Coordinates of C-alpha atoms in Angstrom, one line a residue:
L875 CA -5.1 35.8 -1.9
V876 CA -7.2 38.8 -0.9
S877 CA -10.0 38.7 -3.5
A878 CA -10.6 35.0 -2.9
Q879 CA -10.8 36.4 0.9
Q880 CA -12.8 39.4 -0.3
S881 CA -15.6 36.2 -2.1
Q882 CA -18.1 34.9 -0.5
L883 CA -20.4 32.9 -1.7
K884 CA -24.3 33.3 -1.8
Q885 CA -26.6 32.4 1.2
G886 CA -28.4 29.7 0.6
I887 CA -25.8 27.4 -0.7
S888 CA -26.0 23.4 0.7
S889 CA -23.4 22.1 2.4
E890 CA -22.1 19.2 4.0
M891 CA -20.2 18.4 7.4
P892 CA -17.8 15.4 7.5
P893 CA -19.3 12.5 9.2
G894 CA -17.5 12.1 12.8
L895 CA -16.4 8.6 14.3
I896 CA -19.3 5.8 14.5
Q897 CA -20.3 4.9 18.1
K898 CA -21.3 1.8 19.9
H899 CA -25.0 2.9 20.4
D900 CA -25.0 3.9 16.5
F901 CA -25.9 0.4 15.5
P902 CA -28.2 -2.5 17.1
Q903 CA -25.7 -4.8 18.9
Q904 CA -26.8 -8.5 18.7
F905 CA -25.2 -11.6 20.3
P906 CA -25.4 -15.2 19.9
G907 CA -28.4 -17.1 19.1
Q908 CA -30.1 -14.4 17.8
S909 CA -30.9 -14.5 14.1
Q910 CA -33.2 -12.0 11.6
T911 CA -34.8 -13.0 8.4
P912 CA -34.6 -10.0 6.0
V913 CA -37.2 -8.3 4.0
V914 CA -36.3 -9.2 0.2
S915 CA -38.1 -7.4 -2.5
K916 CA -38.5 -9.9 -5.0
N917 CA -39.6 -7.3 -7.4
F918 CA -36.3 -6.5 -9.5
K919 CA -37.0 -4.6 -12.6
S920 CA -36.2 -6.9 -16.0
T921 CA -33.0 -6.1 -17.6
D922 CA -30.3 -8.0 -19.8
V923 CA -27.6 -6.5 -18.1
V924 CA -27.4 -7.4 -14.5
D925 CA -28.5 -10.7 -12.7
I926 CA -29.5 -10.9 -9.4
I927 CA -27.7 -13.7 -7.4
D928 CA -28.9 -14.6 -4.0
I929 CA -25.6 -15.7 -1.5
G930 CA -24.8 -14.9 1.9
T931 CA -26.8 -13.4 4.7
S932 CA -25.8 -11.1 7.7
A933 CA -27.5 -10.8 11.2
N934 CA -26.5 -7.1 10.6
A935 CA -26.1 -4.5 7.5
F936 CA -23.8 -2.8 9.6
G937 CA -21.0 -5.1 8.8
Y938 CA -21.5 -3.6 5.1
G939 CA -19.7 0.0 6.1
Y940 CA -19.9 2.5 8.0
A941 CA -19.4 7.0 7.2
G942 CA -19.5 6.4 3.7
G943 CA -18.8 2.4 3.5
Q944 CA -14.7 2.1 2.7
R945 CA -14.8 -2.0 3.3
S946 CA -12.1 -4.5 1.4
L947 CA -15.7 -6.8 1.1
V948 CA -15.6 -8.1 -2.1
C949 CA -12.3 -9.2 -3.9
A950 CA -11.1 -11.1 -7.0
N951 CA -8.3 -12.8 -8.7
D952 CA -8.7 -13.1 -12.1
E953 CA -5.7 -16.1 -12.7
L954 CA -8.0 -18.5 -10.2
G955 CA -11.2 -16.9 -11.9
I956 CA -12.3 -16.4 -7.4
V957 CA -14.9 -13.7 -7.0
T958 CA -15.4 -13.1 -2.9
N959 CA -18.1 -11.8 -0.6
F960 CA -17.0 -11.2 3.1
H961 CA -19.7 -10.2 6.0
R962 CA -20.9 -11.4 9.3
M963 CA -22.9 -14.3 10.2
G964 CA -26.3 -15.0 11.4
G965 CA -29.5 -13.8 9.1
E966 CA -32.0 -16.7 7.5
L967 CA -29.2 -18.7 6.0
D968 CA -27.3 -19.3 9.4
P969 CA -30.1 -20.2 11.8
G970 CA -28.9 -19.8 15.9
G971 CA -25.4 -18.1 14.1
S972 CA -23.6 -15.3 15.8
S973 CA -23.8 -11.2 14.1
G974 CA -19.9 -11.7 15.3
D975 CA -18.8 -14.7 13.6
L976 CA -17.1 -14.6 10.4
G977 CA -17.5 -15.6 6.7
F978 CA -17.7 -15.6 3.2
D979 CA -19.3 -16.5 0.3
V980 CA -17.0 -17.7 -3.0
S981 CA -17.1 -18.4 -6.6
T982 CA -14.8 -20.4 -8.4
D983 CA -15.6 -19.7 -11.8
W984 CA -15.8 -15.9 -11.9
G985 CA -19.3 -15.6 -10.2
I986 CA -21.0 -18.1 -12.6
T987 CA -21.9 -19.9 -9.6
W988 CA -21.3 -20.0 -5.6
N989 CA -20.7 -21.2 -2.4
T990 CA -22.3 -19.1 0.4
M991 CA -22.3 -19.4 3.6
G992 CA -18.7 -20.7 4.6
E993 CA -18.4 -19.7 8.6
C994 CA -14.3 -18.6 9.1
Y995 CA -14.1 -17.0 12.6
V996 CA -16.6 -18.1 15.2
N997 CA -16.8 -15.6 18.7
Q998 CA -17.0 -17.2 22.1
N999 CA -18.4 -15.7 24.6
Y1000 CA -18.4 -16.1 28.2
G1001 CA -21.4 -15.6 30.2
Y1002 CA -22.8 -12.0 29.4
Y1003 CA -18.9 -11.4 27.7
W1004 CA -18.6 -11.1 24.7
P1005 CA -14.9 -9.8 23.4
E1006 CA -14.6 -11.4 20.6
M1007 CA -17.8 -9.7 18.6
A1008 CA -16.1 -9.7 15.3
R1009 CA -17.4 -5.8 13.4
F1010 CA -17.0 -4.4 9.7
P1011 CA -15.0 -7.0 8.8
Q1012 CA -12.3 -6.6 5.9
H1013 CA -10.5 -9.2 4.1
G1014 CA -8.4 -10.5 0.7
I1015 CA -7.4 -13.1 -1.1
F1016 CA -3.8 -14.4 -0.8
S1017 CA -2.9 -17.4 -3.2
P1018 CA 0.9 -18.7 -2.4
P1019 CA 3.2 -18.6 -5.0
G1020 CA 2.6 -21.7 -7.4
N1021 CA -0.5 -22.2 -6.3
V1022 CA -3.3 -23.4 -9.2
N1023 CA -5.7 -24.0 -7.4
P1024 CA -8.4 -21.4 -5.7
D1025 CA -9.3 -23.9 -3.4
S1026 CA -5.6 -23.7 -1.8
A1027 CA -6.0 -20.1 -2.2
Y1028 CA -6.3 -18.4 1.1
I1029 CA -9.3 -15.8 2.8
V1030 CA -7.5 -13.7 4.6
F1031 CA -9.7 -12.2 7.1
F1032 CA -9.4 -8.9 9.6
A1033 CA -12.4 -7.5 12.1
P1034 CA -12.1 -5.2 15.1
I1035 CA -13.9 -7.0 18.4
L1036 CA -15.5 -5.9 21.5
D1037 CA -13.2 -6.2 23.8
Y1038 CA -13.2 -3.5 26.0
T1039 CA -9.5 -3.0 26.0
N1040 CA -9.6 0.9 24.1
A1041 CA -13.3 2.2 25.1
W1042 CA -15.0 0.6 28.0
D1043 CA -18.6 0.3 26.4
A1044 CA -17.0 -1.5 23.0
W1045 CA -13.8 -1.7 21.4
G1046 CA -10.1 -2.2 21.5
G1047 CA -9.1 -5.7 19.7
Y1048 CA -8.9 -7.0 16.5
A1049 CA -8.9 -10.6 15.2
Y1050 CA -7.5 -11.7 11.9
G1051 CA -6.7 -15.4 10.5
C1052 CA -6.4 -16.8 6.9
S1053 CA -9.0 -20.3 5.6
P1054 CA -8.2 -22.0 2.7
I1055 CA -11.1 -21.5 0.3
G1056 CA -12.4 -25.0 -0.5
N1057 CA -12.0 -25.6 3.5
P1058 CA -13.2 -22.7 5.3
S1059 CA -13.5 -24.7 8.4
D1060 CA -9.5 -24.7 8.7
T1061 CA -8.7 -21.6 9.4
T1062 CA -6.7 -19.6 11.9
K1063 CA -7.5 -17.1 14.7
N1064 CA -5.7 -14.7 16.2
L1065 CA -6.4 -12.0 18.9
I1066 CA -4.4 -9.0 19.8
S1067 CA -5.9 -6.5 22.2
T1068 CA -4.7 -2.3 22.4
N1069 CA -1.6 -1.9 24.0
T1070 CA -1.6 1.4 25.5
D1071 CA 2.2 0.8 27.3
D1072 CA 2.9 0.4 23.4
G1073 CA 0.9 3.5 22.8
F1074 CA -1.5 1.9 20.3
Y1075 CA -5.3 2.8 20.7
Q1076 CA -6.9 0.0 18.7
Y1077 CA -10.4 0.6 17.4
I1078 CA -12.3 0.6 13.5
P1079 CA -9.9 0.0 10.9
D1080 CA -10.0 1.9 7.3
G1081 CA -8.3 0.7 4.5
F1082 CA -6.9 -3.1 4.1
I1083 CA -4.8 -4.5 1.8
V1084 CA -3.4 -8.1 1.3
T1085 CA -0.4 -8.2 -1.5
S1086 CA 0.3 -10.8 -3.8
T1087 CA 3.6 -10.9 -1.7
G1088 CA 1.6 -12.3 1.2
D1089 CA 1.7 -9.0 3.0
F1090 CA -1.3 -7.8 4.8
W1091 CA -2.2 -4.0 5.6
A1092 CA -4.6 -2.2 7.8
I1093 CA -4.6 1.3 8.5
D1094 CA -6.2 2.5 12.1
Y1095 CA -6.7 6.1 13.3
N1096 CA -4.7 5.9 17.0
I1097 CA -7.0 7.2 18.9
N1098 CA -7.1 7.2 22.7
F1099 CA -10.4 6.6 24.6
V1100 CA -9.3 5.0 27.9
D1101 CA -7.1 7.2 29.7
Y1102 CA -8.0 10.0 32.1
P1103 CA -7.9 13.5 30.6
D1104 CA -7.7 12.5 27.3
V1105 CA -10.4 10.1 26.8
G1106 CA -11.7 10.3 22.8
K1107 CA -7.5 12.3 21.8
W1108 CA -6.6 12.1 18.4
L1109 CA -2.9 11.2 18.7
Q1110 CA -2.0 12.7 15.5
Q1111 CA -0.6 9.4 14.5
L1112 CA -2.2 6.3 12.4
L1113 CA -1.7 2.8 13.0
I1114 CA -0.2 0.6 10.8
S1115 CA -1.0 -3.2 11.7
H1116 CA 1.3 -5.4 8.9
G1117 CA 0.4 -8.8 8.7
T1118 CA 3.2 -11.1 6.8
W1119 CA 2.7 -14.6 5.4
N1120 CA 4.0 -17.4 7.4
E1121 CA 4.7 -20.7 5.2
A1122 CA 5.3 -23.1 7.8
E1123 CA 2.1 -21.9 10.1
K1124 CA 0.0 -21.2 7.2
D1125 CA -0.6 -18.0 9.4
F1126 CA 0.6 -14.9 9.4
N1127 CA 2.9 -13.1 11.7
L1128 CA 1.5 -9.4 13.1
E1129 CA 3.8 -6.6 13.7
Q1130 CA 2.3 -2.7 14.4
F1131 CA 4.0 0.4 14.2
L1132 CA 2.6 4.6 14.4
L1133 CA 2.9 7.5 11.4
P1134 CA 2.9 10.9 12.2
C1135 CA -0.2 12.3 10.5
P1136 CA -0.7 15.6 11.6
T1137 CA -3.9 17.8 11.1
Y1138 CA -4.8 21.0 11.1
D1139 CA -7.6 20.7 13.5
T1140 CA -6.6 18.3 16.5
T1141 CA -9.8 16.8 16.9
M1142 CA -10.3 16.0 13.8
V1143 CA -9.5 12.5 12.4
P1144 CA -9.0 11.9 8.9
V1145 CA -12.8 11.1 7.1
C1146 CA -11.3 8.4 5.1
S1147 CA -8.0 6.3 4.5
R1148 CA -6.6 3.9 1.6
V1149 CA -4.1 1.6 1.6
E1150 CA -3.1 -0.3 -1.7
F1151 CA 0.3 -1.3 -3.2
S1152 CA 1.2 -2.4 -7.1
K1153 CA 0.4 -5.9 -8.1
D1154 CA 4.1 -7.1 -7.5
G1155 CA 3.5 -5.9 -4.3
Q1156 CA 7.5 -3.5 -4.8
Y1157 CA 4.9 0.4 -4.3
G1158 CA 2.3 1.5 -2.3
Y1159 CA 0.3 4.0 -0.5
I1160 CA -1.3 4.9 2.2
V1161 CA -4.0 7.8 1.8
T1162 CA -6.2 10.0 3.8
L1163 CA -8.9 12.4 3.1
T1164 CA -7.7 15.4 5.7
D1165 CA -5.7 19.2 6.1
N1166 CA -2.8 19.2 7.9
G1167 CA -2.6 22.9 7.4
N1168 CA 0.0 22.9 5.0
V1169 CA -2.0 23.9 1.2
G1170 CA -2.3 27.5 2.3
I1171 CA -6.1 28.1 0.7
S1172 CA -7.3 24.7 2.3
A1173 CA -6.2 25.3 5.5
G1174 CA -9.1 25.1 8.1
Q1175 CA -11.9 24.9 5.2
S1176 CA -11.4 22.2 2.7
L1177 CA -10.3 18.2 2.5
Y1178 CA -7.6 17.0 0.4
P1179 CA -5.8 13.6 -0.1
I1180 CA -2.6 13.0 1.5
L1181 CA -0.3 10.5 0.4
W1182 CA 2.2 7.5 2.3
R1183 CA 4.4 5.9 -0.2
T1184 CA 7.3 3.0 0.1
D1185 CA 8.8 1.7 -3.1
D1186 CA 10.6 -0.9 -1.1
Y1187 CA 7.7 -3.9 -0.1
G1188 CA 6.9 -1.6 2.3
E1189 CA 10.0 -1.3 4.9
T1190 CA 10.2 1.8 4.5
W1191 CA 7.5 5.1 4.3
V1192 CA 7.5 8.7 2.7
G1193 CA 5.8 11.0 3.6
P1194 CA 3.2 12.7 4.6
I1195 CA 3.2 14.3 1.2
E1196 CA -0.2 17.0 0.1
V1197 CA -2.2 17.1 -2.6
A1198 CA -3.3 20.0 -3.5
L1199 CA -6.8 20.7 -5.1
A1200 CA -6.7 24.3 -5.4
G1201 CA -4.4 28.1 -5.5
E1202 CA -1.8 28.3 -7.3
N1203 CA 0.1 24.8 -6.6
G1204 CA -3.2 22.6 -7.7
I1205 CA -4.3 20.6 -10.1
T1206 CA -5.9 22.4 -13.3
G1207 CA -8.5 19.9 -13.8
V1208 CA -9.7 20.3 -10.5
Q1209 CA -9.7 24.4 -10.8
N1210 CA -11.2 24.2 -14.7
F1211 CA -13.7 22.1 -13.3
L1212 CA -16.6 24.8 -13.0
S1213 CA -17.8 27.0 -15.6
V1214 CA -17.7 30.9 -15.3
D1215 CA -21.4 31.0 -15.2
E1216 CA -21.2 28.5 -12.6
V1217 CA -18.8 30.2 -10.6
E1218 CA -20.7 32.9 -10.9
E1219 CA -24.2 31.5 -9.3
L1220 CA -22.1 30.5 -6.3
Y1221 CA -20.0 33.4 -5.3
E1222 CA -21.0 37.0 -4.6
G1223 CA -18.9 39.5 -6.4
P1224 CA -15.7 39.5 -6.7
I1225 CA -16.2 36.1 -8.6
P1226 CA -12.9 34.2 -7.8
E1227 CA -10.2 33.2 -10.1
P1228 CA -10.3 29.5 -10.2
E1229 CA -6.8 29.5 -8.2
E1230 CA -8.1 31.2 -5.7
I1231 CA -11.3 28.6 -5.0
P1232 CA -10.5 26.6 -2.2
F1233 CA -11.9 23.2 -4.0
T1234 CA -12.3 20.0 -1.0
T1235 CA -12.8 16.1 -1.5
A1236 CA -16.2 14.7 -0.4
F1237 CA -16.0 11.8 2.5
D1238 CA -15.2 8.8 0.7
F1239 CA -12.4 7.8 -2.8
D1240 CA -11.1 4.3 -3.8
L1241 CA -7.0 4.0 -4.7
T1242 CA -5.6 1.9 -7.0
V1243 CA -1.9 1.8 -8.1
D1244 CA -1.0 1.2 -12.0
Y1245 CA 1.9 -0.6 -13.6
L1246 CA 3.7 2.2 -13.2
G1247 CA 3.9 2.7 -9.3
N1248 CA 1.8 5.7 -9.3
P1249 CA -1.2 6.0 -7.2
N1250 CA -4.5 6.4 -8.6
I1251 CA -7.4 8.7 -7.0
A1252 CA -11.0 8.5 -7.6
V1253 CA -13.3 10.5 -4.9
V1254 CA -15.8 13.1 -5.4

């Protein structure tokens, strides 16, 4: 569009760059035996609508997310009255505990009372080597068909571990398993390392969901951190980990596959990914925020949602499907978000038309699927 190409932003307009991938040295490393006492302010503002409830502790705040904090850490099952908070262990309530262990706090009366620090994953160390240390955990709740007892529902967890199989100094492994809410010690523990022979390079999963059908889905970015000369190469693929409930074993079977996810900038990993399913588990969406070059006005300069869709419980996926925010096929509500006066504050002349402005998303979003099986995305 000629006028869009000629329009220039005024000097001094602030901007933000997408966050990069976190590296091991970006956060404090902590090992078994180290615990910390958190500094907590007791000067909470008095209010009638918010209650501050002390539940669990963790030895490392980074367990609560990175690059925007997109983690599945608080979940609920309204039918059974379950509310859960998942986190790394350690801290004041876990003396001598490890930040590489995992646990949960749970309420079975919709958040009124809580049982805290239910440890469900313990990493094993091998001298000076800690390949099972968990980081950035995610979780969900699975209630088997016919279950009416909150204690018999399961916490399902998934986390990257530091087993060094996809980076010389940190990542590469996953840990996953489940634990009955009423008995955290009755837990399962499964470990899987990066499999370079299959082209699967595990790192830090982003989106995660547990569905009502007893499936879990984790979304990661397939990045080769071990093979020279391609160390750090984004392979233009999403790595999907799919767990299915095994009733006989009371655990999950895991399969993995890749989804092509080409990006305009072949070095730029999507900034955020989510996965969600409808309540019955039939309709599902994987969504990333990136730029694959197929929205002309945005190519090389702005982000937008890209979707993959299933209508058969995850058996097959269709995509990528671009959601154009800008341009002639853009979303009218986005294009009309700025008033004429606001556009004039941003641009030197000539002032672009609404459909000529290359709107972008920010770097974090949320996703849900409504009763019609349609995706609903909330994003700045």
